[in-house]
Coordinates of C-alpha atoms (C1' of nucleotides) in Angstrom, one line a residue:
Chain A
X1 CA 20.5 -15.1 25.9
X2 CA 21.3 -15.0 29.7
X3 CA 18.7 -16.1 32.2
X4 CA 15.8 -13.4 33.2
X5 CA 16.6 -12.1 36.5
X6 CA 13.1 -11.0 38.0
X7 CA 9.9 -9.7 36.0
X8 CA 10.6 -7.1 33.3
X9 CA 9.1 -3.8 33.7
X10 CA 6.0 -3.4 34.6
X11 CA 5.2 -0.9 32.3
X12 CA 6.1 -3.1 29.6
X13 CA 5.0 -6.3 31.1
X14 CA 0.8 -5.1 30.3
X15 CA 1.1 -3.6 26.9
X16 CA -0.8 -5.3 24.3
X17 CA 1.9 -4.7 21.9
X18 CA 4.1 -6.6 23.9
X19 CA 1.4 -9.7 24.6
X20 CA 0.9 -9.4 20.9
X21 CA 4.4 -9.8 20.6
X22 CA 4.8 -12.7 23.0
X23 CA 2.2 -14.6 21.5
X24 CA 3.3 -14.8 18.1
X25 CA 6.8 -15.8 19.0
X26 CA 5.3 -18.8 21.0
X27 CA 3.5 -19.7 18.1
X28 CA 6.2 -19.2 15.7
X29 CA 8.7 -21.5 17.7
X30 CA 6.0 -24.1 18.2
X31 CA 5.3 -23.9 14.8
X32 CA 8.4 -24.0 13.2
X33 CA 9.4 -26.8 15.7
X34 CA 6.7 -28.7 14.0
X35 CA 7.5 -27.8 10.4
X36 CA 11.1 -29.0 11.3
X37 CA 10.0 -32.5 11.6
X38 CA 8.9 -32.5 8.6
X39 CA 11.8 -30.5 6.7
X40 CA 10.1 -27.1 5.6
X41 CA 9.6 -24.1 6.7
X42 CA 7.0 -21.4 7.0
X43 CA 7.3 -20.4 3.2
X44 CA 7.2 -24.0 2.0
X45 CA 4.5 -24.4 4.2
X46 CA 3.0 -21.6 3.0
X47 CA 3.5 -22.3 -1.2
X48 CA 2.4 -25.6 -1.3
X49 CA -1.0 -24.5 0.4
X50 CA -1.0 -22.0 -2.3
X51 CA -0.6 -24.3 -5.0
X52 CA -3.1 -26.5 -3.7
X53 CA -6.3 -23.9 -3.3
X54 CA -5.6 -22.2 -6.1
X55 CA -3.6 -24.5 -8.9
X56 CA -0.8 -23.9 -10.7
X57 CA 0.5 -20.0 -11.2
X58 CA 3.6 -18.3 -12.2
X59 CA 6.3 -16.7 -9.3
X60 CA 5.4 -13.5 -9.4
X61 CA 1.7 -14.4 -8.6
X62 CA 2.1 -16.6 -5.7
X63 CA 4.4 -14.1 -4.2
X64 CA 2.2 -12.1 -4.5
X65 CA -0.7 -14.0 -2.8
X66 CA 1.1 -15.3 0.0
X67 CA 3.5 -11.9 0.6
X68 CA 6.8 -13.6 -0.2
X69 CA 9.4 -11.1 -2.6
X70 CA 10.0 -12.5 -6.0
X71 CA 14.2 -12.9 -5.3
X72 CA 12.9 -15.1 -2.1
X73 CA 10.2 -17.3 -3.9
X74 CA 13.3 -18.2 -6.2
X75 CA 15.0 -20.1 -3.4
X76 CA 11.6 -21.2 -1.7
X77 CA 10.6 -22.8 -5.5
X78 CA 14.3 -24.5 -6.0
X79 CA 14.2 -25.9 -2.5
X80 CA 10.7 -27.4 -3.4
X81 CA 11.7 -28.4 -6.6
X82 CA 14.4 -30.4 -5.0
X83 CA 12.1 -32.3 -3.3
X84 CA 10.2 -33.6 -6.2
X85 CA 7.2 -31.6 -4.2
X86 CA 6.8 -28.7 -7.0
X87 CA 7.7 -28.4 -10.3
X88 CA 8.7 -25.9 -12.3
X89 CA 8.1 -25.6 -15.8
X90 CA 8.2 -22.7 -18.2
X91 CA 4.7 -21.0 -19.3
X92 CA 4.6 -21.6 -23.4
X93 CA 1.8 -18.7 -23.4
X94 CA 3.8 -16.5 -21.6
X95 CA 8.1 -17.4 -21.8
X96 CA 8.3 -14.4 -18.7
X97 CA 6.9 -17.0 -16.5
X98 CA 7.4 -19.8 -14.6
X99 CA 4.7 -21.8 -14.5
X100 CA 4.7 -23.4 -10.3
X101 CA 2.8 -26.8 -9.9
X102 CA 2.7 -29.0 -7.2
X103 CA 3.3 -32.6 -7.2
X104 CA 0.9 -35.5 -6.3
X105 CA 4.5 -35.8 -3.6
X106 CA 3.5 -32.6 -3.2
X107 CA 0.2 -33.0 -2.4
X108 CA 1.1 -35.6 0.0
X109 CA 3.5 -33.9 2.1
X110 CA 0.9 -31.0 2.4
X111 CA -1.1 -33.4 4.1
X112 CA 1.2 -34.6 6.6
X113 CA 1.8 -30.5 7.0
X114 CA -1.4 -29.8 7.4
X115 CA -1.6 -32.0 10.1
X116 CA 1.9 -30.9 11.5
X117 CA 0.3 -27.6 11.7
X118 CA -2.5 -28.4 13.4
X119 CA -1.0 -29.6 16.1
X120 CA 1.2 -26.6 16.6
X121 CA -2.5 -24.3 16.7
X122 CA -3.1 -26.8 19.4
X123 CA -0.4 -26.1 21.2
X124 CA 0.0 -22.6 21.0
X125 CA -3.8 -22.4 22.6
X126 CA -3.2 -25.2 25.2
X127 CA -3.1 -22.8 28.0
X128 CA -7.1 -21.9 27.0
X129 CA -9.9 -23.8 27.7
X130 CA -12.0 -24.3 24.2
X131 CA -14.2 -21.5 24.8
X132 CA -11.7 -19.1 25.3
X133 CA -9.5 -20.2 22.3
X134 CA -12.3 -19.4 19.7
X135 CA -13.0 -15.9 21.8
X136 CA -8.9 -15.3 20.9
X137 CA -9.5 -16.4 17.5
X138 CA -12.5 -14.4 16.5
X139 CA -10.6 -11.0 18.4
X140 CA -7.5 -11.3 16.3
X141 CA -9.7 -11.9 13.1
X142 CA -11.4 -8.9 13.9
X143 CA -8.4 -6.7 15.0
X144 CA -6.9 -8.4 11.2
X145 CA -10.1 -7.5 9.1
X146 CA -10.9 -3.8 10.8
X147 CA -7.4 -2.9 9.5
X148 CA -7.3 -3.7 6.0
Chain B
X1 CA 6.7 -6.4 -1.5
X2 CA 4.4 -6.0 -4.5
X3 CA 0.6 -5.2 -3.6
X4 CA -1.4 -8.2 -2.5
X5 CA -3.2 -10.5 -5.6
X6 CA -5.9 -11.5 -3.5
X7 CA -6.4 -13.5 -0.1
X8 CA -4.2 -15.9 1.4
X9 CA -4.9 -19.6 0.9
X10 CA -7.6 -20.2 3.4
X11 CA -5.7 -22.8 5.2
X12 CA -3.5 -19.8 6.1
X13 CA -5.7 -17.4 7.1
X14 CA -7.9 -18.6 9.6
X15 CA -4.3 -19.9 11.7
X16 CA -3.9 -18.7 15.4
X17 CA -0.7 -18.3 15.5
X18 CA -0.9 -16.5 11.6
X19 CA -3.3 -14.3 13.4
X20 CA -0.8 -13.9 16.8
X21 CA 2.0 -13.1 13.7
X22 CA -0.6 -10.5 12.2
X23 CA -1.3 -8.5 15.6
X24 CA 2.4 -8.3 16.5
X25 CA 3.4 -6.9 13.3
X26 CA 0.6 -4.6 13.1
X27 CA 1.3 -3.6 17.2
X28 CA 5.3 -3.4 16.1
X29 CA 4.8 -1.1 13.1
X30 CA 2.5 1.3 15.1
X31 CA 4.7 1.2 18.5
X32 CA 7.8 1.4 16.3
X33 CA 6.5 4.4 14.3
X34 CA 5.5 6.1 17.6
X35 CA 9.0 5.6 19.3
X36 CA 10.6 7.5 16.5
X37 CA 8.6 10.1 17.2
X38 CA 11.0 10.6 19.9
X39 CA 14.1 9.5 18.1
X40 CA 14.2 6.0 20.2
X41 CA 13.6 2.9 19.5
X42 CA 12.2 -0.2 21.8
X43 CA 15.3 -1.5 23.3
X44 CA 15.0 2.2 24.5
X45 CA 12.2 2.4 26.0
X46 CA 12.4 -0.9 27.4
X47 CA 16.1 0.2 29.3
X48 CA 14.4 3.5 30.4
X49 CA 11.4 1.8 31.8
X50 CA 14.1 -0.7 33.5
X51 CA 16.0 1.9 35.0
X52 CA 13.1 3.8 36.0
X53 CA 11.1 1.1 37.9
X54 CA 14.4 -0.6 39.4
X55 CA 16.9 1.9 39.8
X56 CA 20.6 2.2 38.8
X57 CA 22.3 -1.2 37.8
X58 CA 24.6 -3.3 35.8
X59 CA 24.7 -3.4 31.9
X60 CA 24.5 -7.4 32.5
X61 CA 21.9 -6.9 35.2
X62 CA 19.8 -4.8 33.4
X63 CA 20.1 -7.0 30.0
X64 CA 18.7 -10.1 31.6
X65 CA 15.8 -8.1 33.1
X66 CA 14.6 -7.0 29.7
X67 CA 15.7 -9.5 27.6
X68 CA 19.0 -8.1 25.7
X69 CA 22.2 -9.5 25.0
X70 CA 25.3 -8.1 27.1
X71 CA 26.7 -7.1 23.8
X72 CA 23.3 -5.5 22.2
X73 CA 23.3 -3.8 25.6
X74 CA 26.7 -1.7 24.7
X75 CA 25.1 0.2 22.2
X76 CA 22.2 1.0 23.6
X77 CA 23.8 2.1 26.5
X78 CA 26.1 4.0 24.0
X79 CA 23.0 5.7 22.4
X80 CA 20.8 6.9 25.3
X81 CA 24.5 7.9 27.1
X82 CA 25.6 10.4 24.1
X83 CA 21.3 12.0 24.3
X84 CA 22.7 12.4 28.0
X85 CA 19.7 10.3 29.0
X86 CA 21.5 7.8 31.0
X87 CA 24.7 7.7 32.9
X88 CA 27.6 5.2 32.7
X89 CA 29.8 5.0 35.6
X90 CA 32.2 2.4 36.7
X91 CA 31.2 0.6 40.2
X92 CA 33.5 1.2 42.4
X93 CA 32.1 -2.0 44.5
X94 CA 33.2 -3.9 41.2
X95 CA 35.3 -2.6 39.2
X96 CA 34.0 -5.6 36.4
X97 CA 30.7 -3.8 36.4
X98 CA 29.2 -0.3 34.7
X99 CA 26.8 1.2 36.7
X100 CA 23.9 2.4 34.4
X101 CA 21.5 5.7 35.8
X102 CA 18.9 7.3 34.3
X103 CA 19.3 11.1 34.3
X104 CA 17.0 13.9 35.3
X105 CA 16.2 14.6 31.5
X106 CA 16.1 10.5 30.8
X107 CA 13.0 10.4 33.2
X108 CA 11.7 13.5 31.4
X109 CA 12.1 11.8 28.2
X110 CA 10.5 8.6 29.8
X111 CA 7.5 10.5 30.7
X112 CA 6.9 11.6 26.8
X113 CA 7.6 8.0 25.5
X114 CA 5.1 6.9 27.6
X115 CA 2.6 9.0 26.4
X116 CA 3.5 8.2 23.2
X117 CA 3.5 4.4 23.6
X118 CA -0.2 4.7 25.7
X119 CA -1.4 6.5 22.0
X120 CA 0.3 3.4 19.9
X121 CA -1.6 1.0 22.3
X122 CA -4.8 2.8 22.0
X123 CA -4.6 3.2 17.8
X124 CA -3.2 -1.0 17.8
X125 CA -6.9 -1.7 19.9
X126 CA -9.3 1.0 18.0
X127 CA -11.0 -1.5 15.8
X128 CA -12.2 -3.3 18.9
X129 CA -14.6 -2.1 21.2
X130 CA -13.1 -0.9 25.0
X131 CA -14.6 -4.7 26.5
X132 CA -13.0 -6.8 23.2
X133 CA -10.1 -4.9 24.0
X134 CA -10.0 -6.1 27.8
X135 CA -11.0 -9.4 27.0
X136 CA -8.0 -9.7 24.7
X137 CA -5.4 -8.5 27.0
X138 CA -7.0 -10.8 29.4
X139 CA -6.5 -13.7 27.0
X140 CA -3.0 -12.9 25.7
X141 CA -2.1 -12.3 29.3
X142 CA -3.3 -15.9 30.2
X143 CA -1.9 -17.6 27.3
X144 CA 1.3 -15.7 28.1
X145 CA 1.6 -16.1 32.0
X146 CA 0.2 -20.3 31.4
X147 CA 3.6 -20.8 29.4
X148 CA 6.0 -19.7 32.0
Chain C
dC1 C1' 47.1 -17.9 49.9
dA2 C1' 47.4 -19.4 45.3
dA3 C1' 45.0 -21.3 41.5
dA4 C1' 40.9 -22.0 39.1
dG5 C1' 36.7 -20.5 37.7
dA6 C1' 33.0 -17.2 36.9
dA7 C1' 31.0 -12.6 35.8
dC8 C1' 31.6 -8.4 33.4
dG9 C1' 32.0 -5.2 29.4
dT10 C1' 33.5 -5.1 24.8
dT11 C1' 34.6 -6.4 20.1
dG12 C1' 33.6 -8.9 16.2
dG13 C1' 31.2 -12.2 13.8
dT14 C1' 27.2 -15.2 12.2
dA15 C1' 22.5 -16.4 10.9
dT16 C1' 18.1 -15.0 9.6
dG17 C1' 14.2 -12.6 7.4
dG18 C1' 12.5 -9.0 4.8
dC19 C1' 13.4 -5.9 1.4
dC20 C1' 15.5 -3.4 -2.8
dA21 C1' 18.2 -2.6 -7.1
dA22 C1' 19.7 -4.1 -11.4
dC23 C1' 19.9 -7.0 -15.3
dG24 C1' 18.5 -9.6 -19.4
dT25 C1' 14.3 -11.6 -21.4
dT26 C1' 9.8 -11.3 -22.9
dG27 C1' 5.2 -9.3 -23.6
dG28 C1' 1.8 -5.5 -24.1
dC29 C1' 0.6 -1.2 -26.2
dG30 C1' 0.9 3.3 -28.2
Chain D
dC1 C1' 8.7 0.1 -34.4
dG2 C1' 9.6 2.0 -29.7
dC3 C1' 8.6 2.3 -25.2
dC4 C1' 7.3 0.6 -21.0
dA5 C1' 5.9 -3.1 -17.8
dA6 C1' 6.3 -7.7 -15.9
dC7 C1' 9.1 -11.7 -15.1
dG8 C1' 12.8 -14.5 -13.0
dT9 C1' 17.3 -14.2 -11.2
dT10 C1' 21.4 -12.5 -8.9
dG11 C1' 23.4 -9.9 -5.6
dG12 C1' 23.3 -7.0 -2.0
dC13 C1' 21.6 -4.3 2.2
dC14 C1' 19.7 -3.7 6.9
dA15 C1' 17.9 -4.9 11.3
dT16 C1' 17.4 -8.2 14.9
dA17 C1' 19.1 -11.8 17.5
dC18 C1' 22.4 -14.5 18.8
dC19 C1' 27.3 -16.5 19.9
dA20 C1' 32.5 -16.6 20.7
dA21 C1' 36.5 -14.8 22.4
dC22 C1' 39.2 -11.6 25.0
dG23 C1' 41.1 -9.0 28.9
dT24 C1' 39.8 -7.4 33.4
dT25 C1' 38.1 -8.2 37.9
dC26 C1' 36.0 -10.7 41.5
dT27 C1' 34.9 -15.3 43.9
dT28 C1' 35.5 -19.8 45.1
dT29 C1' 38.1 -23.5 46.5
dG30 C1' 41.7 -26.6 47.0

DNA sequence: CAAAGAACGTTGGTATGGCCAACGTTGGCG
DNA sequence: CGCCAACGTTGGCCATACCAACGTTCTTTG
């Protein structure tokens, strides 16, 4: 995209939708900047935490949990299993399913994630003093929970 | 997607910038739903609004102010040109250049589209009460302005 | 003043994410 | 048994966001 030339609109420049909008794709950049480093992205991210709170469990049901379609958790799953980080075996109880578990290298790299992703969280909220970053937090958790 | 199999892995929930991610898509479903109320969507608005507040300009010009490709800016031009909402002339200053003006009928449009986007806004806020909801413009509007 | 470069509008293409449809396989249930 | 649902998989669609190239027109500069 070209350079900005001057402010955008100032109609649009206060709408919470558009703040709303800004925020998330700072976070997203910073945190798929981070996840880069470590060669994942958000839905491997995203699976192996799933894995690891709630053990092993079939496609269809991770999707489910974390919101990815079953045609994308294919590809997410073989990427993963590539890495020796999941693996994927075939449920005897149940020969529909796949049976998704993660690897002690699994478990691993979540770690080095989990601290990849922490980071990010700190650098999306630099610009706020502590105080302020745990008012944000709690007034998005709210605006999340009144809506479901 | 299928229907949700309980929470996300707590690891994912509690995130910022999973949150940031949740408000945006929440704020872009509602705004986006509003808009086509109207038959528009937001590189609409946003062109109106630019046109409105700045006056007649280039395609070019009027991409980098709100953020759209010179050739996303065609169509859109296109669109609001054939709803006789906007003009496209040649400059005859610059014969490189299209002149783009809002018509008569464009600001009356503008004038409904902001009404409708005012009633997105409010419905994105209404779980939080009137001071949450200025206290999280006020953050967002830190956290935006503290990046730039 | 000529030549080189930049800006413009336009076309066409690419990458991505999210979603949907269809299929064969397998299981549940009447 | 017969029907329907769930599963994994493939293949595709659509919207958004970019980027590349081109011919035209202006600007800069040698």
């Amino acid at each position: 995209m070209d350079t900005p030339e001057g402010p955008p609109p100032e109609r649009l420049r206060m709408l919470p939708s558009r703040l709303a909008n800004h925020a998330a794709m700072t976070a997203n950049r910073i945190v798929d900047r981070a996840l880069a480093q470590a060669g994942v992205r958000r839905y491997h991210y995203a699976l192996l935490a799933a894995l690891e709170e709630y053990g092993p469990a079939s496609q269809a049901a991770l999707g489910r949990r974390i919101g990815i379609d079953r045609s994308d958790m294919v590809a997410t799953v073989n990427e993963l299993a590539e890495r020796h980080v999941v693996e994927r075996a075939p449920d005897p109880e149940d020969r529909r399913r796949n049976i998704v578990t993660i690897t002690a290298e699994g478990r691993s790299l979540l770690t080095d994630l989990d601290r990849l992703i922490a980071a990010a969280q700190d650098e999306f909220l630099a610009p706020l003093p502590a105080a302020d970053r745990r008012h944000l937090i709690d007034l998005l958790t709210r605006l999340a929970e009144h809506r479901d």
